Amino acid sequence: MHPKTIFGGAVAFAATIAATMASAQTIGFSQVGSEGDWRPAFSANMQESAKEFGIDLKFANAQGKQEEQLRAVRAFIAQGVDAIIVAPVVVTGWDQVLREAKEAEIPVFLVDRDVDVEDKTLYVTRISADFNLEGKLAGAWLATESKGTCKIVELQGTTGSAPAIERKKGFEAVISQFPAMEIVATQSGDFTTEGGKKVMEAFIKSTNNLDGICASFAHNDNMQLGAIQAMKEAGLKPGTDVQMVSVDYVPAIKDALAAGEANASVELRSAVGGFIYPIILDYLKSPTELDKWIVIPSDLHTAN
Ligand code: GZL
């Protein structure tokens, strides 16, 4: 083949690559952290999916600290990324940094959690599950299971986070319809296994070995897995003596369900990059008004 032809072919190939790269969007993602089992799975899927969509993803893990998230978002603004994704650790404290992104004309997309801001034009949309519904599903399952009579201990998620606030509200909206259903102890385990174990150890002490307690409602599976450890160490039988309902449906809770140590878990989908990125890429291609909340479904699962 004539050298000129080879050279020509190489140039054409490089141009194609360049064009593809030029259309590649650079997106900053400020992630809460890597607590528990669900979040690492979500992060891995977001990073893997970004490659499939040809997105240059700048991933920032805040290790659960809001100040780190704010720092990351400001760095993305300074870099001039095409879009910013935020999974906000707590609902408050976002107005100023979102205003800075808006002034820089960089669209912000909320995923997984939520913010509490007056001006909802500060973000394009929120793509996440309905935490209030997840709480309702857990409450409805327990009301049926206990025939409307149950003293409950509650392990709350990270204080001030949207899932902790809304899962509690949804759960209480259902059990409040049953006079004999009551949360008798509640404390935050911060969505971690260690946190859940510590909280359940405290509940075991304060209720004389969970005497009269019918159920444990944990805002995520990792805290419930810690609670299961604590209960077994105290000689109790989680899943038999006490009904165990939580949220996320991570692999380890599936094992606990199969072993009869957990009874129900509401699934929080983690493989959602393939759903999130097309929404963002379509918006970047031609910005249009989107619903302020695009809901990802949640389904309740039991052992059988
Ligand atoms: C909810 C998500 C929660 C999970 C926990 O969307 O933010 O955070 O339920 C995680 O496992 O810590």
Coordinates of C-alpha atoms and ligand atoms in Angstrom, one line a residue:
M1 CA 0.0 0.0 0.0
H2 CA 1.4 3.4 -1.0
P3 CA 2.9 5.3 2.0
K4 CA 0.7 8.3 1.2
T5 CA -2.4 6.1 1.6
I6 CA -1.2 4.7 4.9
F7 CA -0.5 8.2 6.1
G8 CA -3.9 9.4 4.9
G9 CA -5.6 6.5 6.7
A10 CA -3.8 7.3 9.9
V11 CA -4.8 10.9 9.7
A12 CA -8.4 10.0 9.1
F13 CA -8.4 7.6 12.1
A14 CA -6.8 10.2 14.3
A15 CA -9.5 12.7 13.2
T16 CA -12.2 10.3 14.1
I17 CA -10.7 9.8 17.6
A18 CA -10.3 13.5 18.0
A19 CA -13.9 14.1 17.1
T20 CA -15.0 11.4 19.4
M21 CA -12.9 12.8 22.2
A22 CA -14.1 16.4 21.4
S23 CA -17.6 15.2 21.9
A24 CA -16.6 13.4 25.1
Q25 CA -18.1 15.3 28.0
T26 CA -16.2 16.0 31.2
I27 CA -18.4 15.5 34.3
G28 CA -17.5 16.0 37.9
F29 CA -19.1 13.7 40.4
S30 CA -19.0 14.6 44.1
Q31 CA -19.8 11.3 45.9
V32 CA -20.8 11.1 49.6
G33 CA -18.1 8.6 50.6
S34 CA -17.7 4.8 50.6
E35 CA -19.7 3.8 53.7
G36 CA -21.4 0.4 53.8
D37 CA -21.9 -2.0 50.8
W38 CA -24.4 -0.1 48.7
R39 CA -22.4 3.0 48.1
P40 CA -19.3 1.3 46.8
A41 CA -21.5 -0.6 44.4
F42 CA -23.1 2.6 43.2
S43 CA -19.8 4.3 42.8
A44 CA -18.3 1.4 40.8
N45 CA -21.4 1.3 38.5
M46 CA -21.2 5.1 37.9
Q47 CA -17.5 4.9 37.1
E48 CA -17.9 1.8 34.8
S49 CA -21.0 3.3 33.0
A50 CA -19.1 6.6 32.4
K51 CA -16.6 4.7 30.3
E52 CA -19.4 3.1 28.2
F53 CA -20.8 6.5 27.5
G54 CA -17.5 8.0 26.6
I55 CA -17.6 10.4 29.6
D56 CA -14.5 11.7 31.2
L57 CA -15.7 11.3 34.9
K58 CA -13.8 13.2 37.6
F59 CA -14.7 11.2 40.7
A60 CA -14.3 12.8 44.1
N61 CA -15.0 10.7 47.3
A62 CA -15.8 13.1 50.2
Q63 CA -15.4 10.3 52.9
G64 CA -18.7 11.5 54.4
K65 CA -17.6 15.1 54.9
Q66 CA -19.8 17.9 53.4
E67 CA -16.8 20.4 53.4
E68 CA -15.0 17.9 51.1
Q69 CA -18.0 17.8 48.8
L70 CA -18.2 21.6 48.6
R71 CA -14.4 21.7 47.9
A72 CA -14.8 19.2 45.1
V73 CA -17.7 21.1 43.5
R74 CA -15.7 24.3 43.5
A75 CA -12.8 22.5 42.0
F76 CA -15.1 21.2 39.2
I77 CA -16.3 24.7 38.6
A78 CA -12.7 25.9 38.4
Q79 CA -11.9 23.1 35.9
G80 CA -14.8 24.2 33.7
V81 CA -16.4 20.8 33.5
D82 CA -19.4 20.3 31.3
A83 CA -21.7 19.1 34.1
I84 CA -21.6 18.4 37.9
I85 CA -23.2 15.4 39.6
V86 CA -23.7 15.6 43.4
A87 CA -24.9 12.9 45.8
P88 CA -25.3 15.3 48.8
V89 CA -24.4 13.8 52.2
V90 CA -26.9 16.0 54.0
V91 CA -29.8 18.2 52.8
T92 CA -28.6 21.6 54.1
G93 CA -25.7 23.9 53.2
W94 CA -25.8 23.7 49.4
D95 CA -27.3 27.1 48.4
Q96 CA -24.1 29.0 48.0
V97 CA -22.1 26.5 46.0
L98 CA -25.0 25.7 43.7
R99 CA -25.3 29.4 43.1
E100 CA -21.6 29.5 42.1
A101 CA -22.2 26.6 39.7
K102 CA -25.2 28.4 38.2
E103 CA -23.1 31.6 37.8
A104 CA -20.5 29.6 36.0
E105 CA -23.3 28.2 33.7
I106 CA -22.4 24.6 34.7
P107 CA -25.5 22.4 35.1
V108 CA -25.8 20.4 38.4
F109 CA -27.6 17.1 38.6
L110 CA -28.5 15.6 42.1
V111 CA -28.3 11.8 42.4
D112 CA -29.1 9.3 45.2
R113 CA -29.9 11.9 47.8
D114 CA -31.4 15.4 48.0
V115 CA -30.9 19.0 49.0
D116 CA -33.1 21.4 50.8
V117 CA -32.8 24.7 48.8
E118 CA -35.4 27.5 48.3
D119 CA -34.4 28.0 44.6
K120 CA -34.9 24.8 42.8
T121 CA -33.4 26.3 39.6
L122 CA -30.0 25.7 41.2
Y123 CA -30.1 22.2 39.9
V124 CA -31.5 20.6 36.7
T125 CA -33.1 17.6 38.3
R126 CA -32.7 15.0 41.1
I127 CA -32.5 11.4 40.0
S128 CA -33.0 9.2 43.0
A129 CA -35.2 6.6 44.8
D130 CA -38.3 7.7 46.8
F131 CA -37.1 7.3 50.4
N132 CA -40.5 8.1 51.9
L133 CA -42.0 5.3 49.9
E134 CA -39.2 2.9 51.1
G135 CA -40.1 3.7 54.6
K136 CA -43.8 3.1 53.8
L137 CA -43.0 -0.2 52.2
A138 CA -41.1 -1.3 55.3
G139 CA -43.8 -0.1 57.6
A140 CA -46.6 -1.8 55.6
W141 CA -44.7 -5.1 55.6
L142 CA -44.2 -4.9 59.4
A143 CA -47.9 -3.9 60.0
T144 CA -49.0 -7.0 58.1
E145 CA -46.4 -9.3 59.6
S146 CA -47.2 -8.1 63.2
K147 CA -51.0 -7.8 62.6
G148 CA -50.7 -4.2 63.8
T149 CA -49.1 -4.8 67.2
C150 CA -45.4 -4.2 67.5
K151 CA -42.9 -2.4 69.7
I152 CA -40.1 -1.3 67.3
V153 CA -36.5 -0.2 67.7
E154 CA -35.2 2.0 64.9
L155 CA -31.6 2.4 63.6
Q156 CA -31.5 5.7 61.7
G157 CA -29.2 6.6 58.9
T158 CA -26.9 9.6 58.8
T159 CA -28.5 12.5 60.7
G160 CA -29.7 15.2 58.3
S161 CA -29.5 13.0 55.2
A162 CA -32.5 12.8 52.9
P163 CA -32.9 9.0 53.2
A164 CA -32.8 9.1 57.0
I165 CA -35.3 11.9 57.2
E166 CA -37.7 10.5 54.6
R167 CA -37.5 6.8 55.5
K168 CA -38.4 7.7 59.0
K169 CA -41.3 9.8 57.9
G170 CA -42.6 7.2 55.5
F171 CA -42.3 4.4 58.1
E172 CA -44.1 6.5 60.8
A173 CA -46.8 7.5 58.3
V174 CA -47.8 3.9 58.1
I175 CA -47.3 2.6 61.7
S176 CA -49.1 5.7 63.1
Q177 CA -52.3 4.2 61.7
F178 CA -51.9 1.3 64.2
P179 CA -52.3 2.3 67.8
A180 CA -50.4 -0.8 69.0
M181 CA -47.4 -0.1 66.8
E182 CA -44.8 2.1 68.3
I183 CA -41.1 3.0 67.9
V184 CA -39.8 2.7 71.5
A185 CA -36.1 3.4 70.8
T186 CA -34.4 5.3 67.9
Q187 CA -30.8 6.3 67.3
S188 CA -28.5 7.0 64.4
G189 CA -26.0 4.3 63.3
D190 CA -24.8 6.6 60.5
F191 CA -25.5 3.9 57.8
T192 CA -22.5 1.7 58.9
T193 CA -22.3 -1.9 60.2
E194 CA -20.2 -0.8 63.2
G195 CA -22.7 2.0 63.9
G196 CA -25.6 -0.4 63.7
K197 CA -23.9 -2.8 66.1
K198 CA -23.2 -0.1 68.7
V199 CA -26.8 1.1 68.5
M200 CA -28.3 -2.3 68.9
E201 CA -25.9 -3.1 71.8
A202 CA -27.3 0.0 73.5
F203 CA -30.9 -1.0 72.7
I204 CA -30.3 -4.5 74.1
K205 CA -29.1 -2.9 77.4
S206 CA -31.9 -0.4 77.6
T207 CA -34.7 -2.8 76.9
N208 CA -33.6 -5.7 79.1
N209 CA -32.4 -7.9 76.1
L210 CA -35.1 -6.6 73.7
D211 CA -37.8 -7.8 76.1
G212 CA -41.2 -7.1 74.4
I213 CA -39.5 -5.8 71.3
C214 CA -41.1 -7.2 68.1
A215 CA -39.0 -5.6 65.3
S216 CA -35.9 -3.8 64.2
F217 CA -36.3 -1.2 61.4
A218 CA -32.9 -0.1 60.1
H219 CA -32.6 2.6 57.4
N220 CA -30.0 0.5 55.7
D221 CA -28.9 -3.1 55.5
N222 CA -25.4 -2.4 56.9
M223 CA -26.8 -1.1 60.2
Q224 CA -29.1 -4.1 60.3
L225 CA -26.2 -6.5 59.7
G226 CA -24.4 -4.9 62.7
A227 CA -27.6 -5.2 64.7
I228 CA -27.8 -8.9 63.8
Q229 CA -24.2 -9.4 65.1
A230 CA -25.1 -7.7 68.4
M231 CA -28.2 -9.7 68.9
K232 CA -26.5 -13.0 68.2
E233 CA -23.7 -12.1 70.7
A234 CA -26.4 -11.4 73.2
G235 CA -27.9 -14.9 72.6
L236 CA -30.9 -13.6 70.7
K237 CA -32.3 -14.9 67.5
P238 CA -32.7 -12.1 64.9
G239 CA -35.4 -13.0 62.3
T240 CA -37.1 -15.2 64.8
D241 CA -37.4 -13.4 68.2
V242 CA -37.4 -10.1 66.4
Q243 CA -38.6 -9.2 62.9
M244 CA -35.8 -7.5 60.9
V245 CA -36.7 -5.1 58.1
S246 CA -34.2 -2.7 56.4
V247 CA -33.4 -1.0 53.1
D248 CA -30.9 -1.5 50.2
Y249 CA -31.1 -5.2 49.5
V250 CA -27.3 -5.6 49.3
P251 CA -25.8 -9.1 48.8
A252 CA -25.0 -9.6 52.5
I253 CA -28.6 -9.0 53.5
K254 CA -29.7 -11.5 50.9
D255 CA -27.5 -14.1 52.8
A256 CA -29.1 -13.0 56.1
L257 CA -32.6 -13.4 54.5
A258 CA -31.6 -16.9 53.3
A259 CA -30.3 -17.8 56.8
G260 CA -33.5 -16.6 58.4
E261 CA -31.6 -13.8 60.3
A262 CA -33.3 -11.0 58.4
N263 CA -36.9 -10.9 57.2
A264 CA -37.4 -8.1 54.6
S265 CA -35.3 -5.5 52.7
V266 CA -36.4 -2.8 50.3
E267 CA -34.2 -2.7 47.3
L268 CA -32.3 0.5 46.5
R269 CA -31.0 0.1 42.9
S270 CA -27.2 0.7 42.6
A271 CA -26.7 -0.1 38.9
V272 CA -28.2 3.2 37.8
G273 CA -25.4 4.8 35.7
G274 CA -27.1 3.5 32.5
F275 CA -30.2 5.4 33.6
I276 CA -28.5 8.6 34.9
Y277 CA -26.0 9.4 32.1
P278 CA -28.4 9.5 29.1
I279 CA -30.5 12.0 31.0
I280 CA -27.4 14.2 31.5
L281 CA -26.0 13.7 28.0
D282 CA -29.4 14.5 26.4
Y283 CA -29.6 17.7 28.5
L284 CA -26.1 18.7 27.5
K285 CA -26.9 18.1 23.8
S286 CA -30.1 20.2 24.0
P287 CA -31.0 21.7 27.4
T288 CA -34.7 21.4 28.2
E289 CA -36.8 21.8 31.3
L290 CA -36.8 18.5 33.2
D291 CA -39.1 17.3 36.1
K292 CA -37.3 18.3 39.3
W293 CA -37.4 14.7 40.5
I294 CA -36.9 11.6 38.3
V295 CA -37.7 8.6 40.5
I296 CA -35.9 5.3 40.6
P297 CA -38.3 2.5 41.7
S298 CA -37.9 0.6 45.0
D299 CA -39.2 -2.9 45.6
L300 CA -39.6 -4.9 48.8
H301 CA -38.0 -8.4 49.1
T302 CA -38.5 -11.1 51.7
A303 CA -36.8 -14.4 52.3
N304 CA -39.1 -16.6 50.2
Ligands
GZL1 C1 -29.9 6.1 49.8 C2 -28.4 6.1 50.1 C3 -28.1 5.5 51.4 C4 -28.2 4.0 51.4 C5 -27.1 3.7 52.4 O1 -30.1 6.6 48.5 O2 -28.0 7.5 50.1 O3 -26.8 5.9 51.8 O4 -29.4 3.5 51.8 C6 -26.0 4.7 52.0 O5 -26.7 2.3 52.4 O6 -25.2 4.9 53.1

